[in-house]
XYZ file of C-alpha atoms in Angstrom:
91
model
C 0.000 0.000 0.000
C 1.516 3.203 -0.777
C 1.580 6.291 0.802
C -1.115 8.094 -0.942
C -3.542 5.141 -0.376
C -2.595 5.521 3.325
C -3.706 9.206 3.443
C -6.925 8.793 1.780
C -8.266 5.670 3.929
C -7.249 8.089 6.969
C -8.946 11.153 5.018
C -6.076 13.278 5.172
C -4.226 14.702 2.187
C -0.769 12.945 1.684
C 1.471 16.209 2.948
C -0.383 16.336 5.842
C -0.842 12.338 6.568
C 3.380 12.471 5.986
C 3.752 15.332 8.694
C 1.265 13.416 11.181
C 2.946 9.959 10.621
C 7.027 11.831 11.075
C 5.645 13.278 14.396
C 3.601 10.000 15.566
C 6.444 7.363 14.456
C 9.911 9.734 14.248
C 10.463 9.066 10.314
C 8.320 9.336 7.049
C 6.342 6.527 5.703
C 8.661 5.093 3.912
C 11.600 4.979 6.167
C 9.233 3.225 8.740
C 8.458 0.076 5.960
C 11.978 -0.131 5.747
C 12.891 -0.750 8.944
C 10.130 -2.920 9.714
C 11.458 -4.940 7.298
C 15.139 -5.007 8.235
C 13.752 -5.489 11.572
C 11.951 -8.366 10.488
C 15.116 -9.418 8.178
C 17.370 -8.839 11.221
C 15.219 -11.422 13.237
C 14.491 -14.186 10.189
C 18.512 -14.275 10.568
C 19.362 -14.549 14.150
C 16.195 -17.636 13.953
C 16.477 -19.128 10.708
C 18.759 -21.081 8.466
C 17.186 -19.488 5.546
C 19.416 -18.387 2.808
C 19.844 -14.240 2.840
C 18.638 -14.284 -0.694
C 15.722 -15.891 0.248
C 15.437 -13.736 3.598
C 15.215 -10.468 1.338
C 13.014 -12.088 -1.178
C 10.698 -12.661 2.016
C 10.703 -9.361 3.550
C 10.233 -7.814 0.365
C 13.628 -6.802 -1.516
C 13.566 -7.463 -5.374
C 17.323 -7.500 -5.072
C 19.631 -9.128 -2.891
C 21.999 -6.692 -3.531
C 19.476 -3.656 -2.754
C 18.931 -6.231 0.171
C 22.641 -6.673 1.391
C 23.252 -2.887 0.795
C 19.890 -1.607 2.791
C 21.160 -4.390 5.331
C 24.875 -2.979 5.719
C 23.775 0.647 5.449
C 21.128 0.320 8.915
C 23.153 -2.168 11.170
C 27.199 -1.813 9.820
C 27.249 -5.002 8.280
C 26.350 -7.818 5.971
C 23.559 -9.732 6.779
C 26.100 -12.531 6.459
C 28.474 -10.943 8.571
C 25.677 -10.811 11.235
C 24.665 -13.848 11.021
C 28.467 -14.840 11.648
C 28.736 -12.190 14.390
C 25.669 -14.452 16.089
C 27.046 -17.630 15.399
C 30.404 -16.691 17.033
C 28.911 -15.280 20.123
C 26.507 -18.352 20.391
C 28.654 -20.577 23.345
């Protein structure tokens, strides 16, 4: 659903849903998707043995590069290298 959809089910116009949503939730729109689904990405990885490609396929990345890059850019590192990082400090 995209942002403009959002606004009209909440019958606000999209400038002013965007400036309700930033002071409600502390980012726009579409920075909150995207963490919820690095969040979600994050967690599939620490609890899964799924593959990363298929771990951004299921959150909702076209790309596993996109994927990896979004990945690195929010917690400092691959999702690989995370889930190495949590395999390491797993006694």
């Amino acid at each position: 659903m995209q942002t403009g959809d959002l606004a009209a089910l909440s019958g606000r116009s999209v400038p002013t849903f965007n400036r309700e949503f930033r002071r409600i939730f502390g980012a726009s729109p579409a920075q909150w998707r995207k963490q919820r689904k690095l969040d979600q990405a994050k967690g599939l990885l620490e609890n899964t043995r799924e593959a990363v490609t298929g771990i951004g396929l299921a959150v909702g990345y076209d790309s596993t590069s996109h994927f990896i890059s979004a990945f690195k850019k929010q917690f400092g590192m691959t999702p690989g290298q995370f889930r190495a990082a949590i395999a390491a400090a797993d006694p």
